[in-house]
Rosetta silent file (secondary structure, phi, psi, omega in degrees, C-alpha in Angstrom):
SEQUENCE: MMTLAPQQGTHRDDQEDRATTPRTDCVADFAGGLTFEVPDRGESGPAHLLLVRRDGDQEVRLPLTPAGDGRLRAALPSSVDVPEGFWDVHLQTAEGEPRRLAPGVNDLRSLVDRAPAASSERIVVRIPYATKHGNLTIRSWERSPHAEAGALQIGDGRLEVTARLYGTELTSDAYAELTDQNGVLPAVRTDVTAHDDPGEVRFTVAYGDLRPGHWDLWLRPGGENGPKVRIARLLDDVVDKHPVFVYPKSRAESAHGPVEGEPYYTARNDLSVTVVAAR
SCORE:     score description
SCORE:     0.000 S_00000001
   1 L     0.000  143.372 -179.662  109.887  110.207   84.053 S_00000001
   2 L   -81.042  132.896  176.694  110.185  113.778   82.847 S_00000001
   3 L   -81.834  130.334  178.467  113.154  114.546   80.617 S_00000001
   4 L   -97.873  100.428 -176.873  115.255  117.474   81.805 S_00000001
   5 L   -78.180  143.597  177.207  116.636  119.204   78.807 S_00000001
   6 L   -66.698  142.391  178.176  119.816  121.248   79.106 S_00000001
   7 L  -100.228  135.140  178.561  119.281  125.015   79.028 S_00000001
   8 L  -117.356  151.736  179.829  121.550  127.223   76.938 S_00000001
   9 L  -175.852 -179.188  178.159  121.954  130.957   77.131 S_00000001
  10 L   -75.088  165.965  176.205  124.332  133.842   77.300 S_00000001
  11 H   -57.973  -39.937 -179.642  126.831  134.373   80.146 S_00000001
  12 H   -66.645  -39.601  177.755  124.610  137.181   81.462 S_00000001
  13 H   -61.416  -43.102 -179.430  121.557  134.905   81.362 S_00000001
  14 H   -62.462  -40.222  177.855  123.464  132.244   83.314 S_00000001
  15 H   -64.050  -40.033  178.876  124.446  134.794   85.956 S_00000001
  16 H   -65.396  -40.766  178.703  120.843  135.960   86.256 S_00000001
  17 H   -61.930  -41.669  179.589  119.617  132.356   86.537 S_00000001
  18 H   -66.148  -33.934 -177.993  122.065  131.643   89.342 S_00000001
  19 H   -69.509  -29.243 -178.303  121.038  134.811   91.168 S_00000001
  20 H   -97.872   -4.631  179.664  117.365  133.743   91.145 S_00000001
  21 L   -66.970  124.481 -178.967  117.899  130.071   91.847 S_00000001
  22 L   -61.756  140.571  179.589  116.365  129.084   95.185 S_00000001
  23 E   -97.205  139.092 -175.494  118.888  128.048   97.829 S_00000001
  24 E  -117.621  123.794  174.597  118.156  124.923   99.812 S_00000001
  25 E   -85.533  138.986  179.624  119.300  124.308  103.365 S_00000001
  26 E  -126.838  140.124  173.326  119.950  120.646  104.255 S_00000001
  27 E  -124.479  121.706  178.940  120.221  118.920  107.624 S_00000001
  28 E   -92.890  141.242  176.010  121.601  115.428  107.817 S_00000001
  29 L  -107.389  169.381 -172.814  120.585  113.049  110.595 S_00000001
  30 L   -62.333  -33.178 -173.284  122.558  110.208  112.209 S_00000001
  31 L   -80.802   -9.513 -178.352  120.552  107.448  110.437 S_00000001
  32 L   110.155    3.445  178.396  121.271  108.760  106.972 S_00000001
  33 L   -85.725  164.429  176.224  118.164  110.832  106.344 S_00000001
  34 E  -131.278  146.004  170.696  118.000  114.481  105.078 S_00000001
  35 E  -118.719  132.842 -177.188  115.685  117.375  105.678 S_00000001
  36 E  -115.200  145.185  171.921  115.458  120.158  103.063 S_00000001
  37 E  -135.601  131.965  177.443  114.132  123.709  103.402 S_00000001
  38 E  -129.302  157.502  179.142  113.546  126.158  100.579 S_00000001
  39 E   -65.151  140.058  173.774  112.016  129.653  100.514 S_00000001
  40 L   -85.953  111.430 -177.000  108.222  129.761  100.027 S_00000001
  41 L   -97.097    9.614  174.556  107.719  132.071   97.056 S_00000001
  42 L    75.158   18.572  179.574  103.946  131.906   97.180 S_00000001
  43 L   -74.006  144.465 -176.862  103.592  129.960   93.941 S_00000001
  44 L   -75.641  153.340  176.737  100.229  128.261   93.465 S_00000001
  45 L    87.046  168.193 -179.341   99.725  124.526   93.467 S_00000001
  46 L   -66.378  149.474  179.087  101.601  121.674   95.150 S_00000001
  47 E  -123.272  146.600  179.251  105.369  121.817   95.312 S_00000001
  48 E  -138.420  153.901  162.065  107.868  118.968   95.342 S_00000001
  49 E   -91.650  136.078 -177.532  111.585  118.353   95.518 S_00000001
  50 E  -119.815  113.570  176.381  112.578  116.118   92.666 S_00000001
  51 E   -99.003  122.521 -175.452  115.741  114.022   93.043 S_00000001
  52 E  -116.933  124.422  179.385  116.917  112.724   89.633 S_00000001
  53 E   -72.017  128.892 -178.719  119.613  110.099   89.427 S_00000001
  54 L   -72.353  140.276 -178.238  122.393  111.158   87.145 S_00000001
  55 L    58.916   36.614  178.316  123.057  108.781   84.212 S_00000001
  56 L  -156.693 -175.870  179.811  119.872  106.883   84.973 S_00000001
  57 L  -121.534   27.193 -177.721  116.080  106.954   84.707 S_00000001
  58 L  -105.936  148.564  174.777  115.217  106.941   88.407 S_00000001
  59 E  -147.571  154.697  174.425  113.699  109.792   90.413 S_00000001
  60 E  -125.060  126.360 -177.845  112.456  110.387   93.931 S_00000001
  61 E  -108.523  124.978 -177.406  109.653  112.908   94.574 S_00000001
  62 E  -118.451  122.270 -179.762  109.397  114.531   97.988 S_00000001
  63 E   -70.529  141.124  176.609  106.414  116.711   98.855 S_00000001
  64 L   -99.520  130.628  179.624  107.116  120.206  100.241 S_00000001
  65 E  -125.372  155.784 -178.934  104.952  121.409  103.117 S_00000001
  66 E   -61.613  134.338 -179.352  104.830  124.742  104.982 S_00000001
  67 E  -117.324    3.033 -178.481  107.420  124.968  107.757 S_00000001
  68 E    86.589  165.967  179.399  106.720  128.502  108.959 S_00000001
  69 L    53.750   34.746  175.867  108.829  131.655  108.615 S_00000001
  70 L    70.254   29.781 -175.251  108.278  131.653  104.860 S_00000001
  71 E  -125.806  152.170  170.698  109.893  128.224  104.344 S_00000001
  72 E  -115.197  145.129 -174.762  108.843  124.928  102.744 S_00000001
  73 E  -127.438  141.846  172.779  110.191  121.628  104.108 S_00000001
  74 E  -135.328  145.154 -178.581  110.696  118.152  102.639 S_00000001
  75 E  -117.585  140.634  174.986  112.056  115.049  104.338 S_00000001
  76 E  -122.053   91.992 -178.192  114.060  112.167  102.902 S_00000001
  77 L   -70.535  156.349  179.655  114.026  109.436  105.552 S_00000001
  78 L   -63.179  -24.140 -179.381  116.776  106.811  105.548 S_00000001
  79 L   -70.407  -20.152 -179.803  114.085  104.172  104.917 S_00000001
  80 L   -77.850  131.538 -177.493  113.396  105.534  101.402 S_00000001
  81 L   -73.635  117.933  176.739  115.417  103.748   98.763 S_00000001
  82 L  -129.748   86.105 -172.353  117.904  106.034   97.037 S_00000001
  83 L   -51.965  153.777 -175.960  120.273  103.691   95.179 S_00000001
  84 L   -55.506  131.605  176.945  123.981  104.465   95.229 S_00000001
  85 E   152.773 -163.624  179.971  125.018  107.256   92.932 S_00000001
  86 E  -103.400  130.399 -179.592  124.648  111.005   92.247 S_00000001
  87 E  -121.080  114.107  179.367  121.193  112.607   92.597 S_00000001
  88 E   -81.653  138.625 -174.045  120.583  116.135   91.234 S_00000001
  89 E  -102.537  126.250  177.785  118.037  118.151   93.247 S_00000001
  90 E  -124.079  159.045  172.361  115.241  120.101   91.537 S_00000001
  91 E  -109.999  129.512  176.821  112.236  122.166   92.605 S_00000001
  92 E  -129.768  126.002  177.481  108.924  121.543   90.802 S_00000001
  93 E  -113.950  135.571 -177.945  105.784  123.551   91.479 S_00000001
  94 L    47.537 -126.263 -178.753  102.359  122.462   90.202 S_00000001
  95 L  -105.822   18.015 -179.195  102.899  121.299   86.631 S_00000001
  96 L   -72.665  167.734  179.638  105.848  123.589   85.926 S_00000001
  97 L   -69.988  138.841  177.921  109.207  122.567   84.667 S_00000001
  98 L   -61.320  138.516  178.676  111.709  121.304   87.286 S_00000001
  99 E  -118.852  133.322  173.429  114.345  123.889   88.254 S_00000001
 100 E   -59.882  144.821  179.544  117.798  123.093   89.643 S_00000001
 101 L  -109.231  150.801  177.956  118.390  124.168   93.166 S_00000001
 102 E   -99.001  149.917  177.627  121.485  125.813   94.679 S_00000001
 103 E   -72.911  139.551  171.906  122.933  124.722   98.033 S_00000001
 104 E  -103.488 -116.692  178.219  122.325  126.862  101.078 S_00000001
 105 E   -96.377  123.328  173.615  123.542  125.820  104.547 S_00000001
 106 E  -102.086  114.131  178.311  124.450  122.159  104.844 S_00000001
 107 E   -97.770  102.614 -175.357  124.382  121.003  108.447 S_00000001
 108 L  -112.816   19.622 -173.412  126.383  117.750  108.396 S_00000001
 109 H   -60.636  -30.862 -177.972  127.498  117.694  112.045 S_00000001
 110 H   -73.743  -10.413  179.424  125.709  114.385  112.747 S_00000001
 111 H   -88.160  -19.774 -176.425  127.845  112.691  110.072 S_00000001
 112 L   -70.511  127.687 -178.454  131.181  113.530  111.712 S_00000001
 113 L    52.971   36.666  179.860  132.600  110.429  113.499 S_00000001
 114 L   -67.809  132.967 -177.876  129.381  108.586  112.807 S_00000001
 115 L  -138.617   89.436  179.528  129.434  105.109  114.336 S_00000001
 116 L   -61.194  164.525  176.914  126.222  103.035  113.757 S_00000001
 117 L   -64.982  146.544 -177.247  125.457  100.158  116.121 S_00000001
 118 L   -61.540  -20.607 -178.154  127.379   96.996  115.357 S_00000001
 119 L   -86.106   -2.646 -178.995  124.026   95.241  114.774 S_00000001
 120 L   -59.180  126.844 -179.160  123.094   97.650  111.883 S_00000001
 121 L   -92.874  -21.293 -174.663  122.176   95.559  108.823 S_00000001
 122 L  -136.021  121.569  179.023  121.960   98.380  106.308 S_00000001
 123 E   -99.483  121.719 -177.408  124.281  101.390  106.052 S_00000001
 124 E  -117.380  129.169  177.964  122.731  104.499  104.454 S_00000001
 125 E  -133.184  128.676  172.694  124.822  107.610  103.635 S_00000001
 126 E  -135.640  122.473 -179.500  123.555  110.719  101.875 S_00000001
 127 E  -123.950  118.911  174.058  125.784  113.793  101.611 S_00000001
 128 E   -79.584  143.314  179.027  124.593  117.015  100.012 S_00000001
 129 E  -156.723  166.245  179.999  127.185  119.115   98.270 S_00000001
 130 E   -93.120  129.814  174.611  127.686  121.864   95.697 S_00000001
 131 L   -75.577  172.183  179.528  128.758  120.835   92.177 S_00000001
 132 L   -66.109  -16.497  176.913  131.362  122.832   90.278 S_00000001
 133 L   -95.424    6.548  177.859  128.450  124.632   88.565 S_00000001
 134 L    78.972   23.764  177.284  126.969  125.684   91.928 S_00000001
 135 L  -104.701  160.251  179.557  124.070  123.234   91.957 S_00000001
 136 E   -89.473  126.057  179.462  122.848  121.036   94.773 S_00000001
 137 E  -136.748  148.684  178.819  123.488  117.287   94.376 S_00000001
 138 E  -109.617  126.692  171.484  123.175  114.395   96.800 S_00000001
 139 E   -96.523  125.568 -174.253  125.810  111.634   96.883 S_00000001
 140 E  -121.075  140.337  170.363  124.170  108.441   98.076 S_00000001
 141 E  -130.740  138.237  173.530  125.469  105.111   99.279 S_00000001
 142 E  -137.634  114.029 -175.127  123.394  102.132  100.420 S_00000001
 143 E  -136.637  136.680  175.967  125.304   98.987  101.424 S_00000001
 144 L  -157.038  113.970   -2.494  124.429   95.781  103.187 S_00000001
 145 L   -76.271  176.129 -177.992  126.680   94.264  104.327 S_00000001
 146 E  -142.487  145.155  172.680  129.350   96.949  104.651 S_00000001
 147 E  -120.940  111.403 -176.182  132.979   97.131  105.843 S_00000001
 148 E   -89.943  118.231  178.292  133.960  100.581  107.070 S_00000001
 149 E   -64.468  132.926  175.649  137.683  101.398  106.718 S_00000001
 150 E  -109.386 -133.474 -178.076  139.224  102.716  109.917 S_00000001
 151 E   -64.619  137.236  172.127  142.832  103.472  110.729 S_00000001
 152 E  -113.183  124.234  179.829  145.450  102.791  108.038 S_00000001
 153 E  -111.398  122.001  178.198  148.965  102.226  109.311 S_00000001
 154 E   -89.522  119.341  178.869  151.832  102.488  106.837 S_00000001
 155 E  -111.735 -168.456  179.165  154.654  100.117  107.726 S_00000001
 156 L   -77.676   99.999  178.705  157.882   98.997  106.075 S_00000001
 157 L    74.737   21.036 -176.336  156.595   97.523  102.812 S_00000001
 158 E  -153.107  164.123  174.848  153.104   96.907  104.169 S_00000001
 159 E  -128.774  125.593  177.303  149.721   98.443  104.964 S_00000001
 160 E  -101.315  120.781 -172.500  147.893   97.560  108.143 S_00000001
 161 E  -111.507  136.174  169.271  144.106   97.965  107.786 S_00000001
 162 E  -113.975  134.060  179.620  141.441   98.177  110.501 S_00000001
 163 E  -141.071  151.133  177.511  137.827   97.787  109.413 S_00000001
 164 E  -112.486  132.564 -174.920  134.423   97.513  111.071 S_00000001
 165 E  -100.380  131.977  176.405  131.884   95.041  109.706 S_00000001
 166 E  -124.621  145.015  170.633  128.134   95.730  109.497 S_00000001
 167 L    87.138   -2.323  176.211  125.323   93.504  108.317 S_00000001
 168 L  -160.303  168.885 -176.817  127.079   90.176  108.710 S_00000001
 169 L  -114.354  151.656  177.670  129.230   88.296  111.207 S_00000001
 170 L   -79.343  135.870  176.759  132.842   87.220  111.187 S_00000001
 171 L  -118.526  175.978  178.366  133.453   83.434  111.156 S_00000001
 172 L   -68.723  -14.253  179.479  136.493   81.298  111.679 S_00000001
 173 L   -94.718    4.938 -175.342  136.821   80.996  107.890 S_00000001
 174 L   -63.514  149.012  172.135  137.114   84.732  107.370 S_00000001
 175 E  -157.498  168.394  173.552  139.883   86.305  105.330 S_00000001
 176 E  -102.034  150.741 -175.330  140.690   89.475  103.393 S_00000001
 177 E  -135.583  137.968  174.505  141.002   89.413   99.634 S_00000001
 178 E  -114.458  128.166 -176.514  142.731   91.698   97.113 S_00000001
 179 E  -122.009  141.419  179.005  141.512   91.603   93.547 S_00000001
 180 E   -69.854  126.723 -178.643  143.079   93.045   90.421 S_00000001
 181 L   -60.133  -28.372  179.699  140.902   95.893   89.014 S_00000001
 182 L   -84.860   -6.502  178.605  141.574   94.626   85.469 S_00000001
 183 L    69.573   18.770 -176.844  140.507   91.110   86.354 S_00000001
 184 L   -99.797  -42.946 -176.051  143.700   89.612   84.902 S_00000001
 185 L   -86.624  149.004  178.311  145.807   88.705   87.958 S_00000001
 186 L   -67.159  147.538 -179.759  144.718   86.076   90.455 S_00000001
 187 L   -64.468  152.635  178.811  143.252   87.273   93.744 S_00000001
 188 E  -117.485  129.904  178.965  145.521   87.399   96.828 S_00000001
 189 E   -98.339  153.063  172.333  144.321   86.328  100.272 S_00000001
 190 E  -146.493  148.302 -177.753  145.494   87.480  103.640 S_00000001
 191 L   -71.871  153.188  175.444  144.466   86.447  107.191 S_00000001
 192 E  -114.015  153.995  175.572  142.281   88.613  109.372 S_00000001
 193 E  -124.345  125.183  179.171  142.396   89.069  113.111 S_00000001
 194 E   -75.126  147.512  179.062  139.272   89.829  115.136 S_00000001
 195 L  -104.372  163.305  178.541  139.492   92.593  117.692 S_00000001
 196 L   -60.730  -31.219  177.267  137.939   92.720  121.197 S_00000001
 197 L   -72.586  119.796 -175.458  135.577   95.401  119.853 S_00000001
 198 L   -56.168  131.119  179.525  132.711   93.510  118.200 S_00000001
 199 L    88.846   -8.834 -179.718  132.717   93.709  114.430 S_00000001
 200 E   -93.935  136.172 -179.742  136.248   95.128  114.149 S_00000001
 201 E  -133.423  157.259  178.344  138.900   93.257  112.191 S_00000001
 202 E  -134.607  146.966  175.018  142.501   93.860  111.226 S_00000001
 203 E  -155.065  165.851 -177.334  144.705   92.546  108.460 S_00000001
 204 E  -119.614  132.737  172.020  148.005   93.344  106.724 S_00000001
 205 E  -101.146  115.440  177.012  148.633   93.947  103.004 S_00000001
 206 E   -93.429  114.585 -175.122  152.217   93.017  102.107 S_00000001
 207 H   -63.854  -28.865  178.642  153.124   94.935   98.968 S_00000001
 208 H   -63.824  -17.143 -178.967  155.811   92.361   98.179 S_00000001
 209 H   -87.758   -3.710 -173.459  153.024   89.796   97.618 S_00000001
 210 L  -115.299  139.743  171.573  151.416   91.875   94.832 S_00000001
 211 L   -74.478  159.532  175.669  152.314   92.320   91.199 S_00000001
 212 L   -57.176  137.853 -178.569  152.277   95.936   89.903 S_00000001
 213 E   152.411 -173.487  176.272  148.721   97.134   89.329 S_00000001
 214 E  -104.777  125.930 -173.356  145.614   98.433   91.092 S_00000001
 215 E  -122.856  130.839  178.043  144.140   96.182   93.753 S_00000001
 216 E   -93.550  141.725 -176.788  140.723   96.400   95.453 S_00000001
 217 E  -100.496  128.082 -176.800  140.311   95.423   99.129 S_00000001
 218 E  -132.725  155.546  167.535  137.512   93.121  100.217 S_00000001
 219 E  -108.732  141.382  173.656  136.497   91.221  103.335 S_00000001
 220 E  -120.147   77.844 -172.516  135.198   87.624  103.095 S_00000001
 221 L   -62.614  -27.241 -177.714  133.715   87.295  106.628 S_00000001
 222 L  -107.553   13.693 -177.426  132.134   83.895  105.939 S_00000001
 223 H    83.022 -160.121 -176.427  134.943   82.469  103.830 S_00000001
 224 H   -62.804  -31.150 -175.854  134.563   81.414  100.200 S_00000001
 225 H   -94.074    2.938  179.457  130.849   80.686  100.488 S_00000001
 226 L  -102.018 -173.405 -176.848  129.892   83.900  102.289 S_00000001
 227 L   -66.432  152.451  175.931  129.402   87.482  101.136 S_00000001
 228 L  -108.825  112.619 -168.799  132.158   89.480   99.469 S_00000001
 229 E  -111.342  117.916  179.238  132.202   92.876  101.186 S_00000001
 230 E   -72.695  135.054  178.182  133.993   95.888   99.692 S_00000001
 231 E   -85.049  128.690 -174.836  135.991   97.924  102.181 S_00000001
 232 E  -148.500  161.770  173.805  135.130  101.626  101.955 S_00000001
 233 L  -114.931  102.765 -174.777  135.164  104.812  104.042 S_00000001
 234 L  -119.424  -22.472 -166.935  131.665  106.266  104.018 S_00000001
 235 L   -88.585   60.840  172.796  130.752  107.250  107.577 S_00000001
 236 L  -155.539 -165.051 -177.608  131.753  110.902  107.613 S_00000001
 237 L  -108.759   19.637  179.560  130.891  114.136  105.819 S_00000001
 238 L   -97.078  116.259 -177.433  133.566  114.003  103.067 S_00000001
 239 L   -67.643  -45.599 -176.692  132.004  113.405   99.657 S_00000001
 240 L  -122.408  106.812 -175.440  135.197  112.617   97.753 S_00000001
 241 L   -78.434  -23.151 -168.967  137.953  111.018   99.845 S_00000001
 242 L   -57.009  -46.916  179.648  140.509  110.680   97.047 S_00000001
 243 L   -79.893  -11.070 -174.663  141.990  114.233   97.190 S_00000001
 244 L   -93.509  -46.061 -178.747  141.585  114.478  100.994 S_00000001
 245 L  -100.019  102.268 -176.490  143.123  111.302  102.342 S_00000001
 246 L  -116.137  128.759 -174.136  146.565  111.005  100.837 S_00000001
 247 L  -117.955  152.367  179.644  149.012  108.346  102.087 S_00000001
 248 L   -74.579  156.934  176.899  152.763  107.855  101.661 S_00000001
 249 L   -82.718  156.832  177.384  154.304  105.155   99.456 S_00000001
 250 E  -138.987  134.876 -174.320  156.181  102.265  100.989 S_00000001
 251 E   -92.088  141.414  176.556  158.937  100.180   99.301 S_00000001
 252 E  -145.308  159.185  175.440  159.089   96.384   99.427 S_00000001
 253 E   -97.744  140.178 -179.048  160.979   93.587   97.782 S_00000001
 254 E  -136.022  174.135  177.212  159.030   91.031   95.742 S_00000001
 255 L   -64.438  -15.478 -177.253  159.733   88.011   93.528 S_00000001
 256 L  -108.113   13.578 -177.249  159.450   90.411   90.585 S_00000001
 257 E   105.781  178.798 -178.865  161.868   93.022   91.911 S_00000001
 258 E   -68.036  141.179  179.101  161.450   96.056   94.161 S_00000001
 259 E  -133.273  163.158  172.315  157.985   97.631   94.257 S_00000001
 260 E  -126.241  133.697  179.648  156.267  100.583   95.877 S_00000001
 261 E  -116.132  152.096 -176.772  152.768  100.428   97.295 S_00000001
 262 E  -153.586  124.462  174.818  150.300  103.192   98.147 S_00000001
 263 E   -77.241  151.807  174.969  146.734  103.034   99.503 S_00000001
 264 E  -159.484  163.209  174.561  144.033  105.363   98.082 S_00000001
 265 E  -105.005  136.717 -177.019  140.279  105.817   97.957 S_00000001
 266 L   -77.413 -179.977  178.743  138.519  105.482   94.637 S_00000001
 267 L   -61.934  -22.056  179.623  135.852  107.803   93.176 S_00000001
 268 L   -99.342    8.660 -179.691  133.257  105.704   95.073 S_00000001
 269 L    67.341   24.367  171.932  135.287  106.002   98.356 S_00000001
 270 E   -86.155  150.692 -176.002  136.239  102.366   98.228 S_00000001
 271 E   -92.736  129.181  177.514  139.748  101.438   99.541 S_00000001
 272 E  -136.117  171.043  172.289  142.351  100.237   97.042 S_00000001
 273 E  -133.936  146.271  174.998  146.093  100.045   96.731 S_00000001
 274 E  -114.686  136.550 -178.438  148.325  100.732   93.775 S_00000001
 275 E  -125.425  129.473 -178.879  151.629   98.902   93.344 S_00000001
 276 E  -130.057  156.034  176.662  154.328  100.021   90.846 S_00000001
 277 E   -69.028  132.187 -178.689  157.776   98.744   89.994 S_00000001
 278 L   -93.959  147.047  175.501  160.386  100.750   91.964 S_00000001
 279 L   -84.914    0.000    0.000  163.647  101.956   90.431 S_00000001
């Protein structure tokens, strides 16, 4: 893999670099694939988009081909393995050094209210977005099985969760499980209820049953001997759910005194709850 060294320069140089950085338009499809288009600058030799996984040594190389109207196009099908994480997008022509790309128009309409078939065994999500430095990055998720968080209802001292299960089936031994993020406190189980809609389940988190801390939400559709499926919200066009989906706190009485519980989405868009001692 080619090492991408950081470039340093003056503020004016940085401004000039940004002004000449090619802008890339992205179109997302329903299955989780992406199509990229960049301006054709007439440079000699083959051209590729290079996706480099941040904090890793993996890369995906996509050939660019003429698309007409002075554009080059590359496709990233959902079938291509792009492991979960952040992938920075570069342009490489011939044997030249890779150059970071800037985002152009991101068409993410197919991701809004996306609802794969209940029989889908593998959920693929790729969302292009602009970093704080104005570069193009892809946030990728690949999960099998997967539990997609739906409506969250805040009750009196409780949280009612609806989730849709993909890639595995619900059995009579199914339950939901809450685990302490620090791995210190014992896991807490709660019953699940199947819905008439295939693959949809519901369960209630009673804050009074939890000690103060951060708790991750899981489904155990096959009971103790089946898969442990993290509940997350992935099937939309929002890269980072944490600052967007904000929920109210709810007070409950527990064996350890009054507590307040609050659901939230983590940096990976997984669903968790935090419980604190109330005054």
